Short mmCIF file of C-alpha atoms and ligand atoms in Angstrom, two decimals:
data_model
loop_
_atom_site.label_atom_id
_atom_site.label_comp_id
_atom_site.label_asym_id
_atom_site.label_seq_id
_atom_site.Cartn_x
_atom_site.Cartn_y
_atom_site.Cartn_z
CA MET A 1 149.93 -4.69 -56.32
CA ASP A 2 153.27 -4.40 -55.94
CA THR A 3 154.62 -4.64 -52.83
CA GLN A 4 155.05 -7.36 -50.98
CA THR A 5 152.97 -8.95 -48.00
CA ILE A 6 153.35 -11.56 -45.64
CA LEU A 7 150.56 -14.59 -44.61
CA VAL A 8 150.17 -13.77 -40.76
CA LEU A 9 147.46 -17.42 -39.38
CA ASN A 10 146.86 -17.82 -36.22
CA THR A 11 146.00 -20.99 -35.47
CA GLY A 12 143.56 -22.47 -32.48
CA SER A 13 141.95 -25.52 -31.55
CA SER A 14 138.77 -24.46 -32.87
CA SER A 15 139.41 -21.27 -35.10
CA LEU A 16 141.94 -19.16 -37.60
CA LYS A 17 142.72 -15.58 -37.05
CA PHE A 18 144.19 -14.68 -40.31
CA SER A 19 146.10 -11.62 -41.80
CA LEU A 20 147.56 -10.51 -45.10
CA ILE A 21 149.97 -7.75 -44.12
CA THR A 22 152.33 -5.31 -46.35
CA THR A 23 156.40 -5.99 -45.89
CA ASP A 24 157.65 -2.69 -45.86
CA ASP A 25 155.16 -0.55 -43.45
CA GLN A 26 153.60 -3.40 -41.63
CA LYS A 27 150.24 -2.57 -43.37
CA VAL A 28 146.37 -4.84 -43.04
CA VAL A 29 145.76 -5.66 -46.08
CA PHE A 30 142.73 -7.42 -44.83
CA SER A 31 142.02 -10.06 -42.12
CA GLY A 32 139.21 -12.01 -40.49
CA LEU A 33 138.27 -15.05 -38.29
CA ALA A 34 137.07 -18.86 -39.62
CA ASP A 35 135.17 -19.75 -36.62
CA LYS A 36 133.15 -22.38 -34.70
CA LEU A 37 135.68 -25.02 -37.26
CA GLY A 38 134.74 -28.44 -36.26
CA LEU A 39 131.02 -27.65 -36.19
CA PRO A 40 128.43 -27.43 -38.19
CA ASP A 41 127.74 -23.42 -37.59
CA ALA A 42 131.82 -22.82 -39.03
CA THR A 43 131.21 -19.47 -40.40
CA ILE A 44 134.59 -18.01 -42.35
CA THR A 45 134.58 -13.68 -41.79
CA PHE A 46 137.09 -11.25 -44.28
CA ARG A 47 137.58 -7.70 -42.72
CA HIS A 48 138.93 -5.80 -45.50
CA ASN A 49 138.60 -2.28 -46.79
CA GLY A 50 136.49 -1.01 -43.90
CA LYS A 51 134.01 -4.51 -45.08
CA LYS A 52 132.78 -7.79 -42.85
CA ASN A 53 132.58 -10.35 -45.01
CA GLU A 54 130.90 -12.91 -43.12
CA THR A 55 130.19 -16.84 -44.82
CA PRO A 56 128.90 -19.65 -43.08
CA LEU A 57 132.03 -22.39 -44.27
CA SER A 58 131.36 -25.90 -45.01
CA PRO A 59 131.68 -28.53 -43.87
CA GLY A 60 133.83 -26.02 -41.74
CA ASN A 61 137.39 -27.27 -40.75
CA HIS A 62 141.14 -25.77 -40.66
CA LYS A 63 141.87 -26.77 -44.41
CA GLN A 64 139.12 -25.68 -46.19
CA ALA A 65 138.93 -22.29 -44.47
CA VAL A 66 143.56 -21.51 -45.70
CA SER A 67 141.64 -23.28 -48.95
CA GLU A 68 139.27 -19.87 -48.55
CA ILE A 69 141.92 -17.50 -47.54
CA PHE A 70 144.10 -18.84 -50.43
CA SER A 71 140.67 -18.43 -52.68
CA TYR A 72 139.79 -14.40 -51.77
CA ILE A 73 143.76 -13.61 -52.17
CA HIS A 74 143.52 -14.72 -55.67
CA ALA A 75 140.06 -13.04 -55.78
CA GLN A 76 140.87 -9.82 -54.96
CA GLY A 77 144.56 -10.61 -56.82
CA LEU A 78 146.74 -10.50 -54.30
CA THR A 79 148.55 -14.02 -55.02
CA GLY A 80 151.66 -12.12 -56.87
CA SER A 81 152.21 -10.28 -53.74
CA ILE A 82 152.88 -13.06 -51.61
CA ALA A 83 156.13 -13.82 -49.64
CA GLY A 84 155.90 -16.17 -46.96
CA VAL A 85 153.04 -17.34 -44.92
CA GLY A 86 153.93 -16.38 -40.66
CA HIS A 87 152.68 -19.37 -37.94
CA ARG A 88 152.30 -18.31 -34.48
CA VAL A 89 153.37 -21.81 -33.10
CA VAL A 90 152.81 -21.82 -29.23
CA HIS A 91 155.49 -24.46 -27.95
CA GLY A 92 158.88 -24.94 -29.13
CA GLY A 93 160.27 -26.02 -26.30
CA GLU A 94 164.17 -25.69 -26.05
CA GLN A 95 164.97 -26.59 -29.38
CA PHE A 96 164.06 -23.24 -31.66
CA LYS A 97 165.78 -19.60 -30.02
CA THR A 98 164.40 -18.00 -32.95
CA SER A 99 161.73 -17.97 -35.35
CA THR A 100 162.09 -20.93 -38.77
CA VAL A 101 161.93 -22.52 -41.94
CA ILE A 102 159.54 -24.89 -41.67
CA ASP A 103 160.29 -28.15 -43.12
CA LYS A 104 159.64 -31.80 -42.12
CA ALA A 105 163.01 -32.31 -39.22
CA VAL A 106 160.71 -28.52 -37.73
CA LEU A 107 156.99 -29.99 -38.83
CA ALA A 108 158.67 -33.39 -36.59
CA ALA A 109 159.98 -31.24 -33.52
CA ILE A 110 157.06 -28.76 -33.17
CA GLU A 111 155.10 -32.17 -32.83
CA ALA A 112 157.23 -33.55 -30.60
CA CYS A 113 156.46 -30.45 -28.02
CA VAL A 114 153.36 -31.22 -28.52
CA PRO A 115 153.03 -32.84 -25.08
CA PHE A 116 153.92 -29.99 -23.58
CA ALA A 117 150.73 -27.34 -25.15
CA PRO A 118 148.83 -30.39 -26.06
CA LEU A 119 145.96 -28.25 -26.30
CA HIS A 120 147.81 -25.40 -29.11
CA ASN A 121 150.47 -27.66 -30.87
CA PRO A 122 148.12 -29.36 -32.83
CA ALA A 123 146.02 -26.96 -33.39
CA ASN A 124 149.28 -24.49 -35.06
CA LEU A 125 150.07 -27.67 -37.34
CA VAL A 126 146.76 -28.60 -38.99
CA GLY A 127 146.96 -25.05 -39.79
CA ILE A 128 150.86 -25.89 -40.98
CA ARG A 129 149.77 -28.76 -42.67
CA GLY A 130 146.58 -27.23 -44.49
CA ALA A 131 148.83 -24.41 -46.33
CA MET A 132 151.50 -26.10 -47.00
CA GLU A 133 148.95 -28.74 -48.33
CA VAL A 134 146.93 -25.43 -50.36
CA ALA A 135 150.28 -23.10 -51.00
CA PRO A 136 152.79 -25.79 -51.42
CA HIS A 137 154.91 -23.21 -53.75
CA LEU A 138 155.27 -20.82 -50.57
CA PRO A 139 158.12 -20.81 -48.16
CA GLN A 140 155.94 -21.71 -44.22
CA VAL A 141 157.95 -19.52 -41.72
CA ALA A 142 156.66 -20.88 -37.65
CA VAL A 143 157.24 -18.10 -34.94
CA PHE A 144 156.83 -18.92 -31.47
CA ASP A 145 155.95 -17.90 -28.26
CA THR A 146 158.32 -19.42 -26.24
CA ALA A 147 161.31 -18.13 -28.14
CA PHE A 148 162.46 -15.02 -27.19
CA HIS A 149 162.64 -16.49 -23.50
CA GLN A 150 165.14 -19.25 -24.52
CA THR A 151 167.53 -16.20 -23.14
CA ILE A 152 166.48 -16.99 -19.45
CA PRO A 153 169.29 -18.21 -17.31
CA GLU A 154 169.86 -20.95 -15.73
CA HIS A 155 168.68 -19.80 -12.30
CA ALA A 156 165.05 -18.37 -13.22
CA TYR A 157 164.52 -21.46 -15.69
CA LEU A 158 164.76 -24.57 -13.26
CA TYR A 159 161.91 -25.66 -10.98
CA ALA A 160 163.77 -26.70 -7.41
CA VAL A 161 162.65 -30.27 -8.20
CA PRO A 162 164.76 -33.52 -9.75
CA MET A 163 167.37 -32.47 -11.82
CA GLN A 164 165.99 -36.22 -13.63
CA TRP A 165 163.49 -34.32 -13.76
CA TYR A 166 164.37 -31.91 -16.65
CA ARG A 167 167.12 -33.98 -18.21
CA GLN A 168 164.63 -36.59 -18.71
CA TYR A 169 160.70 -34.99 -19.32
CA GLY A 170 161.92 -31.61 -20.15
CA VAL A 171 160.54 -29.98 -16.92
CA ARG A 172 160.94 -26.36 -16.98
CA ARG A 173 159.84 -22.66 -16.39
CA TYR A 174 159.77 -21.96 -20.80
CA GLY A 175 157.45 -18.29 -20.57
CA PHE A 176 155.16 -17.70 -23.36
CA HIS A 177 153.78 -14.31 -24.96
CA GLY A 178 157.02 -13.86 -26.14
CA THR A 179 156.51 -12.00 -29.48
CA SER A 180 153.78 -9.70 -27.16
CA HIS A 181 156.74 -8.75 -24.86
CA GLN A 182 159.48 -8.58 -27.24
CA TYR A 183 157.18 -6.22 -29.46
CA VAL A 184 156.19 -3.54 -26.91
CA VAL A 185 159.95 -3.40 -25.78
CA GLN A 186 161.96 -3.10 -29.14
CA ARG A 187 158.63 -0.40 -29.44
CA ALA A 188 159.16 1.52 -26.01
CA ALA A 189 162.93 1.65 -26.50
CA ASN A 190 161.86 3.66 -29.96
CA GLU A 191 159.97 5.72 -28.51
CA LEU A 192 162.43 6.27 -25.25
CA GLY A 193 164.72 7.14 -27.63
CA ILE A 194 167.07 4.34 -25.50
CA PRO A 195 169.25 2.20 -27.21
CA LEU A 196 167.87 -1.61 -27.01
CA ASN A 197 170.81 -3.65 -26.37
CA ASP A 198 171.36 -1.04 -22.79
CA SER A 199 168.00 -1.27 -21.73
CA ALA A 200 165.95 -3.15 -18.96
CA PHE A 201 162.36 -3.31 -18.93
CA ILE A 202 159.68 -4.66 -17.17
CA SER A 203 156.59 -5.71 -19.31
CA ALA A 204 153.68 -7.06 -18.66
CA HIS A 205 150.97 -8.12 -20.94
CA LEU A 206 147.51 -8.38 -19.63
CA GLY A 207 144.83 -9.83 -21.54
CA ASN A 208 143.01 -12.64 -21.20
CA GLY A 209 145.66 -14.36 -20.32
CA ALA A 210 148.51 -12.46 -18.45
CA SER A 211 152.26 -12.95 -18.18
CA ALA A 212 155.07 -10.10 -16.74
CA THR A 213 158.15 -10.92 -18.63
CA ALA A 214 162.18 -8.59 -17.59
CA VAL A 215 163.91 -7.36 -20.59
CA LEU A 216 167.31 -7.24 -20.72
CA ASN A 217 169.22 -4.97 -23.29
CA GLY A 218 166.37 -6.53 -25.59
CA LYS A 219 166.80 -10.87 -24.25
CA SER A 220 164.32 -11.73 -21.44
CA VAL A 221 166.01 -12.77 -18.33
CA ASP A 222 162.76 -14.00 -16.58
CA THR A 223 158.84 -14.41 -17.09
CA THR A 224 156.41 -15.24 -14.80
CA MET A 225 154.46 -18.02 -17.17
CA GLY A 226 156.19 -21.61 -16.83
CA PHE A 227 156.02 -25.11 -17.90
CA THR A 228 152.30 -24.29 -19.27
CA PRO A 229 150.87 -20.50 -18.93
CA LEU A 230 149.15 -21.49 -15.89
CA GLU A 231 151.84 -20.99 -13.83
CA GLY A 232 152.38 -16.36 -12.51
CA LEU A 233 149.37 -14.17 -12.86
CA VAL A 234 146.28 -14.35 -11.95
CA MET A 235 144.11 -14.54 -15.00
CA GLY A 236 141.29 -14.29 -16.97
CA THR A 237 140.03 -17.98 -15.64
CA ARG A 238 143.44 -19.16 -15.04
CA SER A 239 144.28 -19.48 -10.77
CA GLY A 240 147.93 -18.73 -12.03
CA ASP A 241 150.52 -19.64 -8.86
CA ILE A 242 148.77 -21.72 -6.42
CA ASP A 243 150.46 -24.26 -4.02
CA PRO A 244 151.08 -27.82 -5.28
CA GLY A 245 150.07 -29.15 -2.26
CA LEU A 246 146.14 -27.96 -3.15
CA PRO A 247 145.42 -29.65 -5.95
CA PRO A 248 145.18 -33.50 -4.70
CA TYR A 249 143.74 -31.78 -1.65
CA ILE A 250 141.16 -30.58 -3.52
CA ALA A 251 140.81 -33.73 -6.15
CA GLN A 252 139.87 -35.65 -3.00
CA SER A 253 137.52 -32.66 -2.21
CA LEU A 254 135.55 -32.67 -4.36
CA GLY A 255 136.54 -36.56 -5.40
CA ILE A 256 137.17 -35.60 -9.44
CA THR A 257 140.64 -36.83 -11.61
CA PRO A 258 143.32 -34.67 -11.34
CA ASP A 259 143.08 -33.88 -14.49
CA GLU A 260 139.06 -32.17 -14.04
CA VAL A 261 141.03 -30.19 -10.85
CA VAL A 262 143.56 -28.62 -13.78
CA ASN A 263 140.73 -27.78 -16.16
CA LEU A 264 139.20 -26.09 -13.01
CA LEU A 265 142.61 -24.15 -12.72
CA ASN A 266 142.41 -23.11 -15.88
CA LYS A 267 138.58 -22.15 -16.87
CA LYS A 268 136.68 -21.90 -13.65
CA SER A 269 139.48 -19.52 -11.83
CA GLY A 270 141.36 -16.41 -11.77
CA LEU A 271 139.11 -13.59 -12.09
CA LEU A 272 135.97 -16.04 -13.07
CA GLY A 273 136.39 -17.74 -10.28
CA LEU A 274 137.67 -15.16 -7.01
CA SER A 275 134.29 -12.55 -8.70
CA GLU A 276 131.97 -15.46 -9.00
CA LEU A 277 130.24 -13.55 -12.01
CA SER A 278 133.16 -12.71 -15.05
CA ASN A 279 136.39 -13.50 -16.69
CA ASP A 280 136.38 -10.13 -18.34
CA MET A 281 137.51 -7.40 -16.99
CA ARG A 282 135.48 -4.39 -18.06
CA GLU A 283 132.38 -6.12 -16.64
CA LEU A 284 133.72 -6.38 -13.80
CA THR A 285 135.46 -2.69 -12.52
CA GLU A 286 131.67 -1.51 -14.31
CA ALA A 287 130.08 -4.46 -11.76
CA ALA A 288 132.49 -2.84 -8.76
CA ALA A 289 132.10 0.50 -9.79
CA LYS A 290 128.09 -0.14 -8.56
CA GLY A 291 129.09 -2.38 -5.23
CA HIS A 292 129.74 -5.64 -6.96
CA LYS A 293 132.14 -7.45 -3.86
CA GLY A 294 133.42 -9.89 -5.79
CA ALA A 295 134.64 -7.89 -8.89
CA SER A 296 136.40 -5.20 -6.35
CA VAL A 297 137.76 -8.89 -4.65
CA ALA A 298 138.21 -10.17 -7.83
CA ILE A 299 140.31 -6.28 -9.05
CA GLU A 300 142.51 -5.85 -6.03
CA VAL A 301 143.90 -9.80 -6.25
CA PHE A 302 145.04 -9.11 -9.67
CA VAL A 303 146.59 -5.86 -9.05
CA PHE A 304 148.12 -7.58 -5.66
CA ARG A 305 149.33 -10.69 -7.51
CA LEU A 306 150.86 -8.22 -10.81
CA ALA A 307 152.89 -5.65 -8.66
CA LYS A 308 153.99 -8.88 -6.70
CA ALA A 309 155.48 -10.53 -9.43
CA ILE A 310 156.48 -7.53 -10.90
CA GLY A 311 158.66 -6.84 -7.56
CA ALA A 312 159.78 -11.06 -8.45
CA LEU A 313 161.03 -9.30 -12.13
CA ALA A 314 162.75 -6.31 -11.11
CA VAL A 315 165.79 -8.72 -8.79
CA SER A 316 166.92 -9.55 -12.55
CA LEU A 317 167.61 -6.71 -13.79
CA PRO A 318 170.15 -3.69 -12.56
CA ARG A 319 167.64 -0.64 -12.64
CA ILE A 320 164.01 -0.19 -14.93
CA ASP A 321 163.63 2.34 -17.37
CA ALA A 322 160.39 1.36 -17.95
CA LEU A 323 156.91 -0.69 -17.11
CA ILE A 324 155.70 -1.13 -20.15
CA PHE A 325 151.28 -2.01 -19.75
CA THR A 326 149.61 -3.98 -22.19
CA GLY A 327 147.20 -6.36 -23.66
CA GLY A 328 143.43 -5.72 -23.62
CA ILE A 329 144.11 -5.01 -19.84
CA GLY A 330 147.36 -2.84 -19.65
CA GLU A 331 146.38 -1.12 -23.14
CA ASN A 332 142.72 0.50 -21.21
CA SER A 333 142.49 -0.58 -17.95
CA VAL A 334 143.27 2.66 -15.89
CA LEU A 335 142.04 1.20 -12.87
CA VAL A 336 144.15 -1.55 -13.43
CA ARG A 337 147.29 0.77 -14.08
CA GLU A 338 146.28 3.62 -11.71
CA LYS A 339 146.69 0.28 -8.53
CA VAL A 340 148.84 -1.32 -9.37
CA LEU A 341 151.62 2.10 -9.48
CA LYS A 342 149.92 2.87 -5.94
CA ARG A 343 151.00 -0.99 -4.91
CA LEU A 344 154.24 -0.18 -6.24
CA LYS A 345 155.65 2.41 -3.63
CA VAL A 346 158.99 1.24 -3.55
CA PHE A 347 159.96 2.11 -6.93
CA GLY A 348 158.50 5.31 -6.52
CA PHE A 349 156.43 5.12 -9.61
CA ILE A 350 153.42 8.04 -9.61
CA ALA A 351 150.99 8.16 -11.94
CA ASP A 352 150.19 10.68 -14.61
CA ALA A 353 146.32 10.45 -13.45
CA GLY A 354 145.44 12.55 -16.61
CA ALA A 355 147.75 10.76 -18.74
CA ASN A 356 146.65 7.52 -17.30
CA ALA A 357 142.85 8.28 -18.15
CA LYS A 358 143.67 9.23 -21.54
CA ALA A 359 146.42 6.42 -22.81
CA VAL A 360 142.71 4.11 -23.14
CA GLY A 361 141.79 2.33 -27.59
CA GLY A 362 144.73 2.21 -28.93
CA THR A 363 146.36 5.64 -27.71
CA GLY A 364 149.32 4.69 -25.90
CA GLY A 365 152.05 6.66 -24.19
CA VAL A 366 153.82 7.25 -20.41
CA ILE A 367 151.17 7.63 -17.68
CA THR A 368 153.96 9.03 -14.92
CA ILE A 369 154.63 12.69 -13.43
CA LEU A 370 158.77 14.03 -14.82
CA ASP A 371 158.99 13.17 -11.19
CA SER A 372 158.18 9.66 -11.13
CA PRO A 373 160.63 6.29 -12.86
CA VAL A 374 158.57 5.66 -16.03
CA ALA A 375 155.49 3.69 -16.54
CA MET A 376 154.10 3.45 -20.48
CA VAL A 377 151.07 1.67 -22.05
CA VAL A 378 151.90 0.42 -25.29
CA ASN A 379 149.62 -1.54 -28.03
CA THR A 380 150.61 -5.17 -28.73
CA ASN A 381 150.85 -6.24 -32.03
CA GLU A 382 152.04 -9.85 -32.66
CA GLU A 383 151.44 -10.15 -35.84
CA ALA A 384 153.42 -7.17 -37.04
CA MET A 385 155.80 -8.78 -34.76
CA ILE A 386 155.62 -12.34 -37.22
CA VAL A 387 155.51 -10.68 -39.87
CA LYS A 388 159.49 -9.03 -39.20
CA GLN A 389 159.94 -12.59 -38.34
CA THR A 390 158.70 -13.58 -40.66
CA ILE A 391 160.80 -11.54 -43.06
CA GLU A 392 163.64 -11.51 -41.22
CA VAL A 393 164.55 -15.70 -41.25
CA LEU A 394 163.40 -15.59 -45.43
CA LYS A 395 166.33 -12.85 -45.77
CA ASN A 396 169.22 -15.63 -43.96
CA LYS A 397 167.01 -18.08 -46.01
P1 LIG B 401 143.25 -11.94 -25.20
O1 LIG B 401 143.99 -12.11 -23.97
O2 LIG B 401 141.90 -13.19 -25.52
O3 LIG B 401 144.51 -11.70 -26.88
P2 LIG B 401 142.86 -9.42 -24.96
O4 LIG B 401 143.51 -8.94 -25.21
O5 LIG B 401 141.88 -9.21 -25.66
O6 LIG B 401 142.26 -10.83 -24.64
O7 LIG B 401 141.94 -9.20 -23.50
C1 LIG B 401 140.79 -8.60 -23.19
C2 LIG B 401 140.40 -8.35 -21.50
O8 LIG B 401 140.75 -6.55 -21.35
C3 LIG B 401 139.12 -8.42 -21.12
O9 LIG B 401 139.52 -8.30 -19.27
C4 LIG B 401 138.69 -6.92 -21.76
O10 LIG B 401 137.78 -7.48 -20.08
C5 LIG B 401 139.73 -6.28 -21.34
N1 LIG B 401 139.14 -5.36 -22.06
C6 LIG B 401 139.75 -4.68 -23.11
N2 LIG B 401 139.34 -3.64 -22.59
C7 LIG B 401 138.81 -2.74 -21.89
C8 LIG B 401 138.42 -1.47 -20.80
N3 LIG B 401 138.35 -0.35 -21.17
N4 LIG B 401 138.83 -1.75 -19.66
C9 LIG B 401 138.70 -2.76 -19.06
N5 LIG B 401 139.42 -4.18 -19.12
C10 LIG B 401 139.15 -3.90 -20.89
#
């Protein structure tokens, strides 16, 4: 293969998503998932040329998964094409304002951010160390979820708590999903023919996790997630914003520890907690249509809170060139988009019912009528953004 490629690794605590992507036109050569890592039934699945191949992985740890990926690359004669490895890293604290080549100091800095993202950063580090060991000759680049939000001004990132908490313990709003917000805003500017350096967008990334961001001239100026990804919108299983007086009250009422309360707010709340049925918007939409009360309530709260957050984000912008919907729900839920635009009457949004109904399953496009401010669907592609940033970092190395 003549074209160059980047291997993108997205390592979770028990899974590793990977894809080999060309540098010139960001085509996926192959992709896959190593799943149930650390368990006896771990597997690795490759998707290549329209075929899917799943095999058991034993002993099934992260390093072995990385090894298998490189063996596959070798067997396919693709070794020579790889220019570098791009790693998704969840938390880069205040230190990382852009993507960066990984060296010993960067590893230590990612390690130092572990207390901020105790589930994610350790897993990301395992993936990075595995790749460094298996392919020491390749440059490794870290692309942070938080980096895009480092342009948020102080008045938006500070909590109104004792300043010492910020100075000594790094207590502030960091924001997440940065790679996705940055990608869809660049795409939207392109599609609408607006120069990115003179643009004002609000992007709503609505997947299992959900966040919305105000982006002015291509830079994040406010976002709904905060110190952790628990703040902000209603999500699949996360509560989003709550009164901080609630955790001690519920801990006492249920006789559980603060950690257990946080676990319930992360895993048993959101759409799942409200509906008492599911965290999955598609399932809830179907159930609500059949009269399931909990499903309807969950959708209404989700929509209201999203619209309210969009109103709050607008404060950071001089105008709204477009409201962007992305993520599994944003890209596919005709109902959620229609309801959100209805709730945003104050901005003058009027949905184009036909265009909204058509913007599903990867089609995207503008979903408002000509006289309305623009709302649009842009399909996110975090992998493409990781490739783009990895190439940029390697160019400047
Ligand atoms: P993740 O954050 O895990 O990457 P996704 O971005 O894939 O998640 O989004 C998953 C969400 O998208 C789920 O709530 C799912 O129900 C929802 N979704 C996917 N397709 C549809 C659809 N056709 N209608 C409504 N919701 C959908």
